[in-house]
């Protein structure tokens, strides 16, 4: 299993798809990296030799923000939003959707499982 920037790449997948297991590398960046390093995108990850792996690692570290540094950058950005108490920061802090989605229904990914509240008493009971 080839290891790149601290991440194990799947052996039996093509390099184009294996690179996407790195945080911050999607289809477009994976394709750019392979064109720049002149590696065949249809080659399996287990067929990469040490020279190709080192070229990939050096290019990704030099020209792109991926893995640890990118995670750190994202968390610092969210921390800054929370610190200045802007609307987006407050939504992050409350664990609610940040980008304007509705919360009356849906939003279960951010809000977590439903918390059932006891049903209301009937109107007759109040008299």
Tab-separated table of N, CA and C in Angstrom:
chain	number	residue	atom	x	y	z
A	1	UNK	N	0.843	-1.180	0.000
A	1	UNK	CA	0.000	0.000	0.000
A	1	UNK	C	0.889	1.244	0.000
A	2	UNK	N	0.892	2.026	-1.067
A	2	UNK	CA	1.737	3.225	-1.094
A	2	UNK	C	1.256	4.268	-0.083
A	3	UNK	N	2.203	4.928	0.526
A	3	UNK	CA	1.881	5.939	1.530
A	3	UNK	C	2.333	7.294	1.014
A	4	UNK	N	1.416	8.259	1.055
A	4	UNK	CA	1.705	9.589	0.524
A	4	UNK	C	1.210	10.631	1.511
A	5	UNK	N	2.094	11.458	2.036
A	5	UNK	CA	1.762	12.517	2.995
A	5	UNK	C	1.023	11.963	4.213
A	6	UNK	N	1.429	10.772	4.663
A	6	UNK	CA	0.839	10.188	5.853
A	6	UNK	C	-0.486	9.481	5.629
A	7	UNK	N	-0.878	9.266	4.379
A	7	UNK	CA	-2.144	8.602	4.072
A	7	UNK	C	-1.853	7.373	3.217
A	8	UNK	N	-2.462	6.246	3.586
A	8	UNK	CA	-2.335	5.037	2.783
A	8	UNK	C	-3.269	5.138	1.582
A	9	UNK	N	-2.709	4.980	0.389
A	9	UNK	CA	-3.524	4.998	-0.826
A	9	UNK	C	-3.985	3.575	-1.134
A	10	UNK	N	-5.236	3.402	-1.593
A	10	UNK	CA	-5.709	2.052	-1.917
A	10	UNK	C	-4.905	1.451	-3.077
A	11	UNK	N	-4.514	0.192	-2.930
A	11	UNK	CA	-3.656	-0.488	-3.907
A	11	UNK	C	-4.287	-0.674	-5.274
A	12	UNK	N	-5.513	-1.187	-5.301
A	12	UNK	CA	-6.086	-1.673	-6.547
A	12	UNK	C	-6.832	-0.626	-7.350
A	13	UNK	N	-6.775	0.634	-6.932
A	13	UNK	CA	-7.445	1.687	-7.695
A	13	UNK	C	-6.425	2.415	-8.566
A	14	UNK	N	-6.940	3.072	-9.612
A	14	UNK	CA	-6.066	3.859	-10.465
A	14	UNK	C	-5.543	5.050	-9.671
A	15	UNK	N	-4.372	5.528	-10.051
A	15	UNK	CA	-3.727	6.625	-9.320
A	15	UNK	C	-4.628	7.857	-9.280
A	16	UNK	N	-5.355	8.118	-10.359
A	16	UNK	CA	-6.251	9.274	-10.424
A	16	UNK	C	-7.258	9.247	-9.278
A	17	UNK	N	-7.766	8.064	-8.944
A	17	UNK	CA	-8.770	7.949	-7.886
A	17	UNK	C	-8.122	7.759	-6.515
A	18	UNK	N	-6.963	7.140	-6.475
A	18	UNK	CA	-6.257	6.950	-5.204
A	18	UNK	C	-5.831	8.282	-4.600
A	19	UNK	N	-5.404	9.208	-5.444
A	19	UNK	CA	-4.961	10.517	-4.949
A	19	UNK	C	-6.093	11.266	-4.254
A	20	UNK	N	-7.338	10.965	-4.623
A	20	UNK	CA	-8.478	11.669	-4.048
A	20	UNK	C	-8.751	11.255	-2.603
A	21	UNK	N	-8.012	10.267	-2.083
A	21	UNK	CA	-8.124	9.892	-0.681
A	21	UNK	C	-7.396	10.903	0.206
A	22	UNK	N	-6.589	11.772	-0.393
A	22	UNK	CA	-5.921	12.830	0.357
A	22	UNK	C	-6.906	13.970	0.590
A	23	UNK	N	-6.920	14.521	1.795
A	23	UNK	CA	-7.807	15.635	2.130
A	23	UNK	C	-7.387	16.851	1.314
A	24	UNK	N	-8.310	17.412	0.566
A	24	UNK	CA	-8.018	18.598	-0.233
A	24	UNK	C	-7.669	18.292	-1.681
A	25	UNK	N	-7.688	17.016	-2.072
A	25	UNK	CA	-7.403	16.648	-3.462
A	25	UNK	C	-8.660	16.043	-4.059
A	26	UNK	N	-9.217	16.730	-5.052
A	26	UNK	CA	-10.392	16.247	-5.757
A	26	UNK	C	-10.008	15.804	-7.156
A	27	UNK	N	-11.006	15.554	-8.002
A	27	UNK	CA	-10.713	15.080	-9.355
A	27	UNK	C	-9.853	16.038	-10.177
A	28	UNK	N	-10.132	17.320	-10.100
A	28	UNK	CA	-9.393	18.286	-10.918
A	28	UNK	C	-7.934	18.386	-10.485
A	29	UNK	N	-7.693	18.497	-9.196
A	29	UNK	CA	-6.313	18.622	-8.708
A	29	UNK	C	-5.551	17.327	-8.957
A	30	UNK	N	-6.202	16.174	-8.776
A	30	UNK	CA	-5.543	14.897	-9.027
A	30	UNK	C	-5.089	14.823	-10.486
A	31	UNK	N	-5.957	15.249	-11.395
A	31	UNK	CA	-5.608	15.222	-12.821
A	31	UNK	C	-4.447	16.167	-13.108
A	32	UNK	N	-4.488	17.392	-12.536
A	32	UNK	CA	-3.395	18.367	-12.742
A	32	UNK	C	-2.068	17.819	-12.252
A	33	UNK	N	-2.080	17.213	-11.068
A	33	UNK	CA	-0.849	16.686	-10.477
A	33	UNK	C	-0.261	15.590	-11.352
A	34	UNK	N	-1.115	14.701	-11.859
A	34	UNK	CA	-0.624	13.611	-12.695
A	34	UNK	C	-0.078	14.111	-14.029
A	35	UNK	N	-0.705	15.138	-14.590
A	35	UNK	CA	-0.191	15.710	-15.844
A	35	UNK	C	1.158	16.377	-15.593
A	36	UNK	N	1.271	17.121	-14.493
A	36	UNK	CA	2.515	17.821	-14.175
A	36	UNK	C	3.661	16.846	-13.923
A	37	UNK	N	3.379	15.747	-13.204
A	37	UNK	CA	4.432	14.783	-12.887
A	37	UNK	C	4.620	13.730	-13.977
A	38	UNK	N	3.816	13.807	-15.040
A	38	UNK	CA	3.883	12.884	-16.179
A	38	UNK	C	3.723	11.421	-15.749
A	39	UNK	N	2.698	11.181	-14.915
A	39	UNK	CA	2.365	9.820	-14.487
A	39	UNK	C	1.051	9.430	-15.162
A	40	UNK	N	0.993	8.194	-15.662
A	40	UNK	CA	-0.204	7.700	-16.344
A	40	UNK	C	-1.349	7.563	-15.337
A	41	UNK	N	-2.477	8.274	-15.546
A	41	UNK	CA	-3.584	8.229	-14.587
A	41	UNK	C	-4.255	6.859	-14.475
A	42	UNK	N	-4.113	5.997	-15.496
A	42	UNK	CA	-4.754	4.686	-15.446
A	42	UNK	C	-3.901	3.646	-14.735
A	43	UNK	N	-2.703	4.011	-14.357
A	43	UNK	CA	-1.798	3.097	-13.648
A	43	UNK	C	-2.353	2.823	-12.251
A	44	UNK	N	-2.223	1.593	-11.773
A	44	UNK	CA	-2.679	1.249	-10.428
A	44	UNK	C	-1.723	1.835	-9.397
A	45	UNK	N	-2.239	2.130	-8.219
A	45	UNK	CA	-1.421	2.749	-7.172
A	45	UNK	C	-0.282	1.843	-6.732
A	46	UNK	N	-0.504	0.517	-6.723
A	46	UNK	CA	0.555	-0.394	-6.278
A	46	UNK	C	1.706	-0.474	-7.281
A	47	UNK	N	1.487	-0.021	-8.506
A	47	UNK	CA	2.527	-0.055	-9.537
A	47	UNK	C	3.435	1.171	-9.500
A	48	UNK	N	3.145	2.144	-8.630
A	48	UNK	CA	3.983	3.339	-8.532
A	48	UNK	C	5.319	2.969	-7.896
A	49	UNK	N	6.409	3.480	-8.463
A	49	UNK	CA	7.707	3.231	-7.841
A	49	UNK	C	8.082	4.399	-6.924
A	50	UNK	N	9.182	4.255	-6.210
A	50	UNK	CA	9.599	5.260	-5.220
A	50	UNK	C	9.811	6.631	-5.846
A	51	UNK	N	10.371	6.665	-7.055
A	51	UNK	CA	10.635	7.945	-7.735
A	51	UNK	C	9.328	8.693	-7.999
A	52	UNK	N	8.315	7.972	-8.506
A	52	UNK	CA	7.028	8.601	-8.801
A	52	UNK	C	6.350	9.079	-7.525
A	53	UNK	N	6.415	8.271	-6.456
A	53	UNK	CA	5.818	8.681	-5.179
A	53	UNK	C	6.483	9.925	-4.627
A	54	UNK	N	7.804	9.999	-4.735
A	54	UNK	CA	8.509	11.181	-4.215
A	54	UNK	C	8.189	12.418	-5.050
A	55	UNK	N	8.039	12.236	-6.376
A	55	UNK	CA	7.652	13.386	-7.224
A	55	UNK	C	6.268	13.884	-6.853
A	56	UNK	N	5.330	12.945	-6.641
A	56	UNK	CA	3.972	13.333	-6.239
A	56	UNK	C	3.988	14.065	-4.900
A	57	UNK	N	4.701	13.515	-3.927
A	57	UNK	CA	4.742	14.107	-2.585
A	57	UNK	C	5.338	15.506	-2.619
A	58	UNK	N	6.449	15.662	-3.344
A	58	UNK	CA	7.100	16.981	-3.366
A	58	UNK	C	6.230	18.018	-4.069
A	59	UNK	N	5.568	17.631	-5.159
A	59	UNK	CA	4.692	18.568	-5.876
A	59	UNK	C	3.499	18.971	-5.018
A	60	UNK	N	2.870	17.986	-4.352
A	60	UNK	CA	1.702	18.292	-3.517
A	60	UNK	C	2.086	19.194	-2.348
A	61	UNK	N	3.218	18.930	-1.720
A	61	UNK	CA	3.643	19.765	-0.583
A	61	UNK	C	4.022	21.172	-1.021
A	62	UNK	N	4.645	21.280	-2.197
A	62	UNK	CA	5.141	22.571	-2.658
A	62	UNK	C	4.028	23.475	-3.212
A	63	UNK	N	3.148	22.904	-4.052
A	63	UNK	CA	2.199	23.743	-4.799
A	63	UNK	C	0.768	23.745	-4.272
A	64	UNK	N	0.427	22.811	-3.395
A	64	UNK	CA	-0.955	22.698	-2.933
A	64	UNK	C	-1.006	22.629	-1.415
A	65	UNK	N	-2.109	23.105	-0.848
A	65	UNK	CA	-2.342	22.966	0.588
A	65	UNK	C	-3.234	21.738	0.763
A	66	UNK	N	-2.677	20.672	1.323
A	66	UNK	CA	-3.433	19.429	1.502
A	66	UNK	C	-3.183	18.854	2.888
A	67	UNK	N	-4.032	17.907	3.286
A	67	UNK	CA	-3.923	17.175	4.548
A	67	UNK	C	-3.796	18.076	5.764
A	68	UNK	N	-2.786	17.902	6.606
A	68	UNK	CA	-2.656	18.601	7.888
A	68	UNK	C	-2.752	20.118	7.803
A	69	UNK	N	-1.922	20.750	6.941
A	69	UNK	CA	-1.994	22.213	6.842
A	69	UNK	C	-3.373	22.730	6.416
A	70	UNK	N	-4.050	22.011	5.521
A	70	UNK	CA	-5.378	22.436	5.072
A	70	UNK	C	-6.399	22.280	6.191
A	71	UNK	N	-6.337	21.167	6.927
A	71	UNK	CA	-7.243	20.975	8.065
A	71	UNK	C	-7.041	22.082	9.096
A	72	UNK	N	-5.776	22.412	9.361
A	72	UNK	CA	-5.456	23.471	10.319
A	72	UNK	C	-5.995	24.819	9.840
A	73	UNK	N	-5.822	25.100	8.558
A	73	UNK	CA	-6.283	26.362	7.982
A	73	UNK	C	-7.809	26.484	8.096
A	74	UNK	N	-8.525	25.401	7.795
A	74	UNK	CA	-9.993	25.415	7.866
A	74	UNK	C	-10.447	25.630	9.304
A	75	UNK	N	-9.825	24.908	10.258
A	75	UNK	CA	-10.249	25.059	11.654
A	75	UNK	C	-9.916	26.454	12.184
A	76	UNK	N	-8.810	27.039	11.737
A	76	UNK	CA	-8.485	28.410	12.150
A	76	UNK	C	-9.487	29.405	11.591
A	77	UNK	N	-9.937	29.180	10.359
A	77	UNK	CA	-10.930	30.073	9.753
A	77	UNK	C	-12.244	30.008	10.521
A	78	UNK	N	-12.655	28.792	10.891
A	78	UNK	CA	-13.892	28.634	11.660
A	78	UNK	C	-13.725	29.252	13.039
A	79	UNK	N	-12.554	29.064	13.645
A	79	UNK	CA	-12.276	29.664	14.955
A	79	UNK	C	-12.341	31.178	14.913
A	80	UNK	N	-11.828	31.764	13.825
A	80	UNK	CA	-11.884	33.222	13.676
A	80	UNK	C	-13.320	33.698	13.576
A	81	UNK	N	-14.144	32.978	12.811
A	81	UNK	CA	-15.562	33.355	12.683
A	81	UNK	C	-16.254	33.295	14.045
A	82	UNK	N	-15.945	32.259	14.834
A	82	UNK	CA	-16.543	32.138	16.167
A	82	UNK	C	-16.083	33.280	17.067
A	83	UNK	N	-14.810	33.603	16.944
A	83	UNK	CA	-14.217	34.623	17.819
A	83	UNK	C	-14.823	36.006	17.593
A	84	UNK	N	-15.052	36.364	16.329
A	84	UNK	CA	-15.607	37.692	16.049
A	84	UNK	C	-17.125	37.721	16.200
A	85	UNK	N	-17.708	36.547	16.496
A	85	UNK	CA	-19.138	36.413	16.755
A	85	UNK	C	-20.004	36.919	15.604
A	86	UNK	N	-19.567	36.627	14.382
A	86	UNK	CA	-20.405	36.962	13.235
A	86	UNK	C	-21.493	35.890	13.119
A	87	UNK	N	-22.440	36.095	12.233
A	87	UNK	CA	-23.569	35.171	12.093
A	87	UNK	C	-23.089	33.755	11.820
A	88	UNK	N	-22.157	33.617	10.874
A	88	UNK	CA	-21.655	32.276	10.543
A	88	UNK	C	-20.952	31.642	11.728
A	89	UNK	N	-20.231	32.428	12.515
A	89	UNK	CA	-19.571	31.905	13.703
A	89	UNK	C	-20.560	31.412	14.735
A	90	UNK	N	-21.661	32.156	14.909
A	90	UNK	CA	-22.691	31.747	15.859
A	90	UNK	C	-23.361	30.447	15.402
A	91	UNK	N	-23.575	30.293	14.095
A	91	UNK	CA	-24.170	29.059	13.568
A	91	UNK	C	-23.227	27.874	13.792
A	92	UNK	N	-21.924	28.098	13.580
A	92	UNK	CA	-20.949	27.040	13.843
A	92	UNK	C	-20.995	26.649	15.318
A	93	UNK	N	-21.028	27.647	16.187
A	93	UNK	CA	-21.022	27.399	17.628
A	93	UNK	C	-22.273	26.632	18.063
A	94	UNK	N	-23.433	26.964	17.468
A	94	UNK	CA	-24.696	26.332	17.840
A	94	UNK	C	-24.889	24.975	17.164
A	95	UNK	N	-24.003	24.632	16.223
A	95	UNK	CA	-24.135	23.352	15.532
A	95	UNK	C	-25.287	23.323	14.555
A	96	UNK	N	-25.608	24.465	13.970
A	96	UNK	CA	-26.702	24.574	13.003
A	96	UNK	C	-26.126	24.793	11.609
A	97	UNK	N	-26.928	24.624	10.549
A	97	UNK	CA	-26.416	24.848	9.200
A	97	UNK	C	-25.916	26.278	9.028
A	98	UNK	N	-24.808	26.430	8.323
A	98	UNK	CA	-24.132	27.717	8.227
A	98	UNK	C	-24.509	28.466	6.953
A	99	UNK	N	-24.887	27.732	5.912
A	99	UNK	CA	-25.026	28.358	4.599
A	99	UNK	C	-26.455	28.631	4.171
A	100	UNK	N	-27.322	28.959	5.115
A	100	UNK	CA	-28.655	29.424	4.762
A	100	UNK	C	-29.696	28.357	4.537
A	101	UNK	N	-29.395	27.095	4.862
A	101	UNK	CA	-30.387	26.055	4.661
A	101	UNK	C	-31.510	26.177	5.681
A	102	UNK	N	-32.661	25.608	5.352
A	102	UNK	CA	-33.788	25.647	6.274
A	102	UNK	C	-33.532	24.693	7.434
A	103	UNK	N	-34.127	25.018	8.592
A	103	UNK	CA	-33.951	24.142	9.742
A	103	UNK	C	-35.278	23.652	10.302
A	104	UNK	N	-36.381	24.129	9.759
A	104	UNK	CA	-37.677	23.680	10.271
A	104	UNK	C	-37.842	22.180	10.022
A	105	UNK	N	-37.477	21.757	8.817
A	105	UNK	CA	-37.391	20.324	8.531
A	105	UNK	C	-35.977	20.076	8.035
A	106	UNK	N	-35.585	18.845	7.935
A	106	UNK	CA	-34.244	18.465	7.490
A	106	UNK	C	-33.185	18.982	8.460
A	107	UNK	N	-32.009	19.283	8.009
A	107	UNK	CA	-30.887	19.757	8.836
A	107	UNK	C	-30.484	18.735	9.894
A	108	UNK	N	-30.829	17.472	9.705
A	108	UNK	CA	-30.519	16.447	10.705
A	108	UNK	C	-29.025	16.161	10.798
A	109	UNK	N	-28.295	16.374	9.729
A	109	UNK	CA	-26.859	16.127	9.773
A	109	UNK	C	-26.206	17.050	10.791
A	110	UNK	N	-26.560	18.312	10.782
A	110	UNK	CA	-25.967	19.273	11.709
A	110	UNK	C	-26.597	19.215	13.095
A	111	UNK	N	-27.922	19.014	13.159
A	111	UNK	CA	-28.620	19.070	14.446
A	111	UNK	C	-28.535	17.766	15.226
A	112	UNK	N	-28.231	16.662	14.560
A	112	UNK	CA	-28.169	15.375	15.235
A	112	UNK	C	-29.540	14.714	15.272
A	113	UNK	N	-29.641	13.574	15.952
A	113	UNK	CA	-30.930	12.879	15.994
A	113	UNK	C	-32.001	13.690	16.705
A	114	UNK	N	-33.245	13.415	16.356
A	114	UNK	CA	-34.360	14.161	16.935
A	114	UNK	C	-34.420	13.980	18.442
A	115	UNK	N	-34.751	15.064	19.147
A	115	UNK	CA	-34.970	15.019	20.587
A	115	UNK	C	-36.472	15.179	20.802
A	116	UNK	N	-37.132	14.102	21.123
A	116	UNK	CA	-38.591	14.124	21.251
A	116	UNK	C	-38.999	14.908	22.491
A	117	UNK	N	-39.993	15.800	22.321
A	117	UNK	CA	-40.529	16.595	23.420
A	117	UNK	C	-41.892	16.036	23.751
A	118	UNK	N	-42.235	15.992	25.032
A	118	UNK	CA	-43.530	15.446	25.445
A	118	UNK	C	-44.668	16.215	24.777
A	119	UNK	N	-45.742	15.510	24.432
A	119	UNK	CA	-46.876	16.140	23.763
A	119	UNK	C	-47.583	17.128	24.681
A	120	UNK	N	-48.255	18.119	24.082
A	120	UNK	CA	-48.957	19.145	24.865
A	120	UNK	C	-50.240	18.569	25.461
A	121	UNK	N	-50.646	19.105	26.580
A	121	UNK	CA	-51.912	18.694	27.191
A	121	UNK	C	-53.060	19.268	26.370
A	122	UNK	N	-54.199	18.627	26.437
A	122	UNK	CA	-55.362	19.097	25.689
A	122	UNK	C	-55.866	20.430	26.244
A	123	UNK	N	-56.645	21.169	25.453
A	123	UNK	CA	-57.186	22.477	25.868
A	123	UNK	C	-58.188	22.288	27.008
A	124	UNK	N	-58.917	21.165	27.030
A	124	UNK	CA	-59.927	20.916	28.070
A	124	UNK	C	-59.295	20.862	29.452
A	125	UNK	N	-58.087	20.379	29.569
A	125	UNK	CA	-57.440	20.211	30.856
A	125	UNK	C	-57.117	21.554	31.528
A	126	UNK	N	-57.065	22.622	30.761
A	126	UNK	CA	-56.694	23.920	31.317
A	126	UNK	C	-57.829	24.570	32.067
A	127	UNK	N	-59.086	24.169	31.830
A	127	UNK	CA	-60.234	24.820	32.436
A	127	UNK	C	-60.455	24.426	33.870
